[in-house]
Amino acid sequence: MTRFIVVIPAGGEPLAVPLGEDRLATLQSAVGGHIDYLPEAFHELDGFEVVHLDDWHGRAANPAASRLIGLPTACEPLRGPVVLVPLPQGQDNRAERAHQRRYFGMLDAVECGFCSADEAGIGALIRVA
């Protein structure tokens, strides 16, 4: 049976919990509501998916989980419980992470004025204030 790790905020010890038959229900129970997957570009874990609460507003910051997954320090720390779900044996997300980093890197280059959206190959960039 696959187990996943739940990192609790405020210094709680990480828990290893079995992933039940109903994967979605188990993950929702672990984070306390609707789940969201953290894009691979924002974590350093090759063999894990990172799951957190979709509506984390008002939840306690979880700097331990943010450090554990290698979240860039420029990002807001994750909030609430964070779940690390191992990928199937022999599978990793390195290619997906590299693709997302290139994409987000191009967005940053356009935002900083290093190139136009057309030059970056992303068509257009719409800024929302």
PDB file of C-alpha atoms in Angstrom:
ATOM      1  CA  MET A   1       0.000   0.000   0.000  1.00  0.00           C
ATOM      2  CA  THR A   2       1.332   3.441  -0.925  1.00  0.00           C
ATOM      3  CA  ARG A   3       1.999   5.815   1.929  1.00  0.00           C
ATOM      4  CA  PHE A   4       2.249   9.568   1.767  1.00  0.00           C
ATOM      5  CA  ILE A   5       3.786  12.108   4.101  1.00  0.00           C
ATOM      6  CA  VAL A   6       1.763  14.881   5.732  1.00  0.00           C
ATOM      7  CA  VAL A   7       3.773  17.869   6.977  1.00  0.00           C
ATOM      8  CA  ILE A   8       1.833  19.694   9.683  1.00  0.00           C
ATOM      9  CA  PRO A   9       2.455  23.431  10.364  1.00  0.00           C
ATOM     10  CA  ALA A  10       3.651  24.855  13.681  1.00  0.00           C
ATOM     11  CA  GLY A  11       6.345  22.287  14.355  1.00  0.00           C
ATOM     12  CA  GLY A  12       4.169  19.187  14.223  1.00  0.00           C
ATOM     13  CA  GLU A  13       5.898  15.946  13.339  1.00  0.00           C
ATOM     14  CA  PRO A  14       5.454  14.691   9.750  1.00  0.00           C
ATOM     15  CA  LEU A  15       3.048  11.754   9.554  1.00  0.00           C
ATOM     16  CA  ALA A  16       3.174   8.766   7.192  1.00  0.00           C
ATOM     17  CA  VAL A  17      -0.400   7.900   6.253  1.00  0.00           C
ATOM     18  CA  PRO A  18      -1.616   5.064   3.989  1.00  0.00           C
ATOM     19  CA  LEU A  19      -3.202   6.188   0.743  1.00  0.00           C
ATOM     20  CA  GLY A  20      -6.622   4.537   0.771  1.00  0.00           C
ATOM     21  CA  GLU A  21      -8.702   3.220  -2.109  1.00  0.00           C
ATOM     22  CA  ASP A  22     -10.332   6.613  -2.619  1.00  0.00           C
ATOM     23  CA  ARG A  23      -7.191   8.686  -3.283  1.00  0.00           C
ATOM     24  CA  LEU A  24      -9.037  12.012  -3.582  1.00  0.00           C
ATOM     25  CA  ALA A  25     -10.974  11.561  -0.331  1.00  0.00           C
ATOM     26  CA  THR A  26      -7.793  10.559   1.519  1.00  0.00           C
ATOM     27  CA  LEU A  27      -5.876  13.611   0.276  1.00  0.00           C
ATOM     28  CA  GLN A  28      -8.793  15.951   1.046  1.00  0.00           C
ATOM     29  CA  SER A  29      -9.010  14.531   4.547  1.00  0.00           C
ATOM     30  CA  ALA A  30      -5.253  15.036   5.059  1.00  0.00           C
ATOM     31  CA  VAL A  31      -5.285  18.737   4.072  1.00  0.00           C
ATOM     32  CA  GLY A  32      -8.732  19.575   5.446  1.00  0.00           C
ATOM     33  CA  GLY A  33     -10.617  20.444   2.247  1.00  0.00           C
ATOM     34  CA  HIS A  34     -10.286  20.698  -1.514  1.00  0.00           C
ATOM     35  CA  ILE A  35      -6.783  19.906  -2.761  1.00  0.00           C
ATOM     36  CA  ASP A  36      -4.492  21.657  -5.206  1.00  0.00           C
ATOM     37  CA  TYR A  37      -1.263  20.321  -6.725  1.00  0.00           C
ATOM     38  CA  LEU A  38       1.744  22.618  -6.422  1.00  0.00           C
ATOM     39  CA  PRO A  39       3.285  23.064  -9.895  1.00  0.00           C
ATOM     40  CA  GLU A  40       6.518  21.113 -10.292  1.00  0.00           C
ATOM     41  CA  ALA A  41       8.412  24.317 -11.092  1.00  0.00           C
ATOM     42  CA  PHE A  42       7.992  25.409  -7.475  1.00  0.00           C
ATOM     43  CA  HIS A  43       9.485  22.390  -5.731  1.00  0.00           C
ATOM     44  CA  GLU A  44      12.670  20.335  -5.931  1.00  0.00           C
ATOM     45  CA  LEU A  45      11.283  16.846  -5.289  1.00  0.00           C
ATOM     46  CA  ASP A  46      11.843  14.553  -8.268  1.00  0.00           C
ATOM     47  CA  GLY A  47       9.803  11.600  -7.056  1.00  0.00           C
ATOM     48  CA  PHE A  48       6.860  13.291  -5.335  1.00  0.00           C
ATOM     49  CA  GLU A  49       3.742  15.291  -6.036  1.00  0.00           C
ATOM     50  CA  VAL A  50       3.114  18.128  -3.563  1.00  0.00           C
ATOM     51  CA  VAL A  51      -0.514  18.589  -2.527  1.00  0.00           C
ATOM     52  CA  HIS A  52      -1.879  21.434  -0.411  1.00  0.00           C
ATOM     53  CA  LEU A  53      -5.212  22.989   0.535  1.00  0.00           C
ATOM     54  CA  ASP A  54      -6.850  24.859  -2.349  1.00  0.00           C
ATOM     55  CA  ASP A  55      -8.295  27.595  -0.104  1.00  0.00           C
ATOM     56  CA  TRP A  56      -5.393  28.189   2.307  1.00  0.00           C
ATOM     57  CA  HIS A  57      -6.357  31.780   3.228  1.00  0.00           C
ATOM     58  CA  GLY A  58      -6.179  32.251   6.985  1.00  0.00           C
ATOM     59  CA  ARG A  59      -4.265  29.020   7.601  1.00  0.00           C
ATOM     60  CA  ALA A  60      -1.047  28.909   9.597  1.00  0.00           C
ATOM     61  CA  ALA A  61       2.175  29.241   7.587  1.00  0.00           C
ATOM     62  CA  ASN A  62       4.079  26.007   7.081  1.00  0.00           C
ATOM     63  CA  PRO A  63       7.718  27.073   6.630  1.00  0.00           C
ATOM     64  CA  ALA A  64       8.937  23.537   7.454  1.00  0.00           C
ATOM     65  CA  ALA A  65       7.097  22.102   4.436  1.00  0.00           C
ATOM     66  CA  SER A  66       8.254  24.997   2.253  1.00  0.00           C
ATOM     67  CA  ARG A  67      11.900  24.314   3.161  1.00  0.00           C
ATOM     68  CA  LEU A  68      11.471  20.548   2.845  1.00  0.00           C
ATOM     69  CA  ILE A  69      10.215  20.766  -0.745  1.00  0.00           C
ATOM     70  CA  GLY A  70      12.726  23.456  -1.754  1.00  0.00           C
ATOM     71  CA  LEU A  71      10.156  26.195  -2.437  1.00  0.00           C
ATOM     72  CA  PRO A  72      12.031  29.289  -3.664  1.00  0.00           C
ATOM     73  CA  THR A  73      12.508  31.792  -0.841  1.00  0.00           C
ATOM     74  CA  ALA A  74      10.981  34.545  -2.997  1.00  0.00           C
ATOM     75  CA  CYS A  75       7.642  32.698  -2.788  1.00  0.00           C
ATOM     76  CA  GLU A  76       5.101  32.986   0.009  1.00  0.00           C
ATOM     77  CA  PRO A  77       5.443  29.920   2.289  1.00  0.00           C
ATOM     78  CA  LEU A  78       2.811  27.237   1.916  1.00  0.00           C
ATOM     79  CA  ARG A  79       0.038  27.274   4.500  1.00  0.00           C
ATOM     80  CA  GLY A  80      -1.740  24.483   6.320  1.00  0.00           C
ATOM     81  CA  PRO A  81      -0.938  20.787   6.005  1.00  0.00           C
ATOM     82  CA  VAL A  82       1.146  19.797   2.958  1.00  0.00           C
ATOM     83  CA  VAL A  83       1.087  16.265   1.566  1.00  0.00           C
ATOM     84  CA  LEU A  84       3.996  14.631  -0.264  1.00  0.00           C
ATOM     85  CA  VAL A  85       2.724  11.807  -2.458  1.00  0.00           C
ATOM     86  CA  PRO A  86       5.335   9.464  -3.956  1.00  0.00           C
ATOM     87  CA  LEU A  87       5.134   8.912  -7.702  1.00  0.00           C
ATOM     88  CA  PRO A  88       4.903   5.311  -8.934  1.00  0.00           C
ATOM     89  CA  GLN A  89       8.116   3.273  -8.907  1.00  0.00           C
ATOM     90  CA  GLY A  90      10.504   4.362 -11.668  1.00  0.00           C
ATOM     91  CA  GLN A  91       8.605   7.563 -12.475  1.00  0.00           C
ATOM     92  CA  ASP A  92       9.826  11.095 -11.815  1.00  0.00           C
ATOM     93  CA  ASN A  93       8.748  14.600 -12.750  1.00  0.00           C
ATOM     94  CA  ARG A  94      12.100  16.072 -13.869  1.00  0.00           C
ATOM     95  CA  ALA A  95      10.987  16.705 -17.461  1.00  0.00           C
ATOM     96  CA  GLU A  96       7.783  18.411 -16.314  1.00  0.00           C
ATOM     97  CA  ARG A  97       9.732  20.556 -13.836  1.00  0.00           C
ATOM     98  CA  ALA A  98      12.235  21.596 -16.537  1.00  0.00           C
ATOM     99  CA  HIS A  99       9.412  22.519 -18.939  1.00  0.00           C
ATOM    100  CA  GLN A 100       7.589  24.583 -16.309  1.00  0.00           C
ATOM    101  CA  ARG A 101      10.782  26.363 -15.248  1.00  0.00           C
ATOM    102  CA  ARG A 102      11.489  27.372 -18.856  1.00  0.00           C
ATOM    103  CA  TYR A 103       7.933  28.700 -19.195  1.00  0.00           C
ATOM    104  CA  PHE A 104       7.943  30.624 -15.911  1.00  0.00           C
ATOM    105  CA  GLY A 105      11.462  31.879 -16.715  1.00  0.00           C
ATOM    106  CA  MET A 106      10.200  33.321 -19.982  1.00  0.00           C
ATOM    107  CA  LEU A 107       7.331  35.018 -18.133  1.00  0.00           C
ATOM    108  CA  ASP A 108       9.870  36.570 -15.757  1.00  0.00           C
ATOM    109  CA  ALA A 109      12.023  37.726 -18.685  1.00  0.00           C
ATOM    110  CA  VAL A 110       9.043  39.459 -20.290  1.00  0.00           C
ATOM    111  CA  GLU A 111       7.938  40.980 -16.968  1.00  0.00           C
ATOM    112  CA  CYS A 112      11.448  42.351 -16.337  1.00  0.00           C
ATOM    113  CA  GLY A 113      11.627  43.802 -19.844  1.00  0.00           C
ATOM    114  CA  PHE A 114      14.426  41.551 -21.140  1.00  0.00           C
ATOM    115  CA  CYS A 115      12.313  40.569 -24.147  1.00  0.00           C
ATOM    116  CA  SER A 116       8.833  40.997 -25.563  1.00  0.00           C
ATOM    117  CA  ALA A 117       6.118  38.363 -25.167  1.00  0.00           C
ATOM    118  CA  ASP A 118       6.351  37.722 -28.907  1.00  0.00           C
ATOM    119  CA  GLU A 119      10.126  37.193 -28.674  1.00  0.00           C
ATOM    120  CA  ALA A 120       9.598  34.826 -25.742  1.00  0.00           C
ATOM    121  CA  GLY A 121       7.205  32.779 -27.863  1.00  0.00           C
ATOM    122  CA  ILE A 122       4.275  33.131 -25.476  1.00  0.00           C
ATOM    123  CA  GLY A 123       2.118  35.352 -27.686  1.00  0.00           C
ATOM    124  CA  ALA A 124       0.886  37.936 -25.202  1.00  0.00           C
ATOM    125  CA  LEU A 125       1.254  38.708 -21.516  1.00  0.00           C
ATOM    126  CA  ILE A 126      -1.709  40.272 -19.761  1.00  0.00           C
ATOM    127  CA  ARG A 127      -0.930  41.953 -16.457  1.00  0.00           C
ATOM    128  CA  VAL A 128      -3.649  42.005 -13.835  1.00  0.00           C
ATOM    129  CA  ALA A 129      -3.186  44.428 -10.973  1.00  0.00           C
TER     130      ALA A 129
END
